[in-house]
Every structure is written in C-alpha cells, then in structure tokens.
mmCIF file of C-alpha atoms in Angstrom:
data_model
loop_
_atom_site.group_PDB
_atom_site.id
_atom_site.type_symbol
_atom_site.label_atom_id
_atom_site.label_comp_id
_atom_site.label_asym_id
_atom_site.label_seq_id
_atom_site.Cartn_x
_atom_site.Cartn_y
_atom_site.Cartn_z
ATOM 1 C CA UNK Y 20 -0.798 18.848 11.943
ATOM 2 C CA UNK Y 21 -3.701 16.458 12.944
ATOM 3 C CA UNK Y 22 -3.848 13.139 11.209
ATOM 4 C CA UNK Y 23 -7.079 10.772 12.116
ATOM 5 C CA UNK Y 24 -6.909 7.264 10.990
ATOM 6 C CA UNK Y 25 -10.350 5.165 10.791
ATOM 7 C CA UNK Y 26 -9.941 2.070 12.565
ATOM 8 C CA UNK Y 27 -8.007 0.388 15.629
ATOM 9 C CA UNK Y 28 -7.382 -2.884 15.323
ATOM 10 C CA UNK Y 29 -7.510 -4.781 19.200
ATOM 11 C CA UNK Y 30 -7.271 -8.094 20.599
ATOM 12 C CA UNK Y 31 -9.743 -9.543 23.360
ATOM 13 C CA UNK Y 32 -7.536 -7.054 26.044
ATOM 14 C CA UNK Y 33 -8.177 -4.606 24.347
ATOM 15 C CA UNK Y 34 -4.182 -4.086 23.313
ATOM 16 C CA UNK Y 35 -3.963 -2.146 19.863
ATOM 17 C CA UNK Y 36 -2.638 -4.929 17.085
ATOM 18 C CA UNK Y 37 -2.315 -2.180 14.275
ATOM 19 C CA UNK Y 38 -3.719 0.751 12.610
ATOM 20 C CA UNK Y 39 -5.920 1.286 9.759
ATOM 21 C CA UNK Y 40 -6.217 4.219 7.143
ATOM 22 C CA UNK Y 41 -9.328 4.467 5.765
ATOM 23 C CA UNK Y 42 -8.735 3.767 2.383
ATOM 24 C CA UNK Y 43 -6.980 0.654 3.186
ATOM 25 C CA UNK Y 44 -9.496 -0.838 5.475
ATOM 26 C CA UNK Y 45 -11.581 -3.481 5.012
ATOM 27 C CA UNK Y 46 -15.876 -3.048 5.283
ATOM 28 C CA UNK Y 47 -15.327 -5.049 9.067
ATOM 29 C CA UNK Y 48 -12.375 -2.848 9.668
ATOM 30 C CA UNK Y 49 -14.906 0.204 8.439
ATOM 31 C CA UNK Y 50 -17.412 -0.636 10.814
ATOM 32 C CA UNK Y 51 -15.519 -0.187 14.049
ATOM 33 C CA UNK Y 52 -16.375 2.943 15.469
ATOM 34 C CA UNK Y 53 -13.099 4.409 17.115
ATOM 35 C CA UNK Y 54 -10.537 6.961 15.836
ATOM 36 C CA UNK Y 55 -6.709 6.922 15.893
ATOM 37 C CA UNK Y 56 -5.939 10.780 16.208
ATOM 38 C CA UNK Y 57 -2.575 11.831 16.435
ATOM 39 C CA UNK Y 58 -1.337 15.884 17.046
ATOM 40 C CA UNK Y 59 2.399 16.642 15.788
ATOM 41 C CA UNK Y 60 4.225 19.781 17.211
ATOM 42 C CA UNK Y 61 7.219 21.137 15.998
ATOM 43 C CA UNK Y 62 9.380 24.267 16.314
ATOM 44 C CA UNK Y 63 8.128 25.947 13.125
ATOM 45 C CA UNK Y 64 11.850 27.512 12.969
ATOM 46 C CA UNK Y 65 13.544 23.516 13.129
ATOM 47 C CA UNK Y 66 10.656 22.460 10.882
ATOM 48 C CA UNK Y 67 11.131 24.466 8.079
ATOM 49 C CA UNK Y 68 15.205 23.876 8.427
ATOM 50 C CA UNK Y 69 14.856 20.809 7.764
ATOM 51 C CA UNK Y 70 11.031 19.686 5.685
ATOM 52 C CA UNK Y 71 13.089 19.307 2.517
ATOM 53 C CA UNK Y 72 14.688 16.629 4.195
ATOM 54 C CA UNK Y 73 11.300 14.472 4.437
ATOM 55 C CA UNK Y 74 10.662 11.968 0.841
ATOM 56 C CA UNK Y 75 7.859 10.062 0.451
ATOM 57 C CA UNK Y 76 8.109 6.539 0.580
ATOM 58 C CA UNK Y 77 6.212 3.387 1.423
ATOM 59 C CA UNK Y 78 3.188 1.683 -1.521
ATOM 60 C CA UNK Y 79 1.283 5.072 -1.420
ATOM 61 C CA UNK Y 80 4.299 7.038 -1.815
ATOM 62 C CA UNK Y 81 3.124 9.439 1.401
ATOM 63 C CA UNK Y 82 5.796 11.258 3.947
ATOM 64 C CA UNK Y 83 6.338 9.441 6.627
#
C-alpha cells in the first residue's frame, strides 16, 4: 500500500510540524511543493488474519 499526502508542514529548521492530506489543506498549505509518501509492508498471511480487526475512526471515518 502507498499512501502520498500533499503537504509537509516545517519550521525555519526545517523539522516536520505536521502533515497535511490534501483535502484538508489549506490554498498556502496547497502550494508547497513536497510529498509525504509512505510504503506499508505486511505478511499478506498476518494481514489477512487479522484486517477485520482494523475500524475506521477519526472525523473522516478512514482506517487508521
């Protein structure tokens, strides 16, 4: 699984302060021209043990 989020939020040392998605971000946030990608690996045979365990939570109601 490959999830990309839009924008990285960074103070003046260049330290990430958050992350964005896209749909959340603001036009400033919109503008900033760096990626957040992040790769997930699993053992398909543990994964599928145990993906009914996952529930979507949080404002957008995603997994987590």
């Amino acid at each position: 699984m490959i999830r990309c989020v839009r924008a990285d939020l960074r103070d003046g040392n260049g330290r990430v302060l958050g992350i964005v998605e896209e749909r959340d971000a603001t036009p400033e946030q919109l503008a900033i021209r760096e990626l957040n990608c992040g790769v997930y690996c699993f053992d398909a045979d543990w994964l599928w043990d145990h993906v009914t365990q996952l529930k979507p939570n949080g404002k957008n109601n995603e997994y987590t």
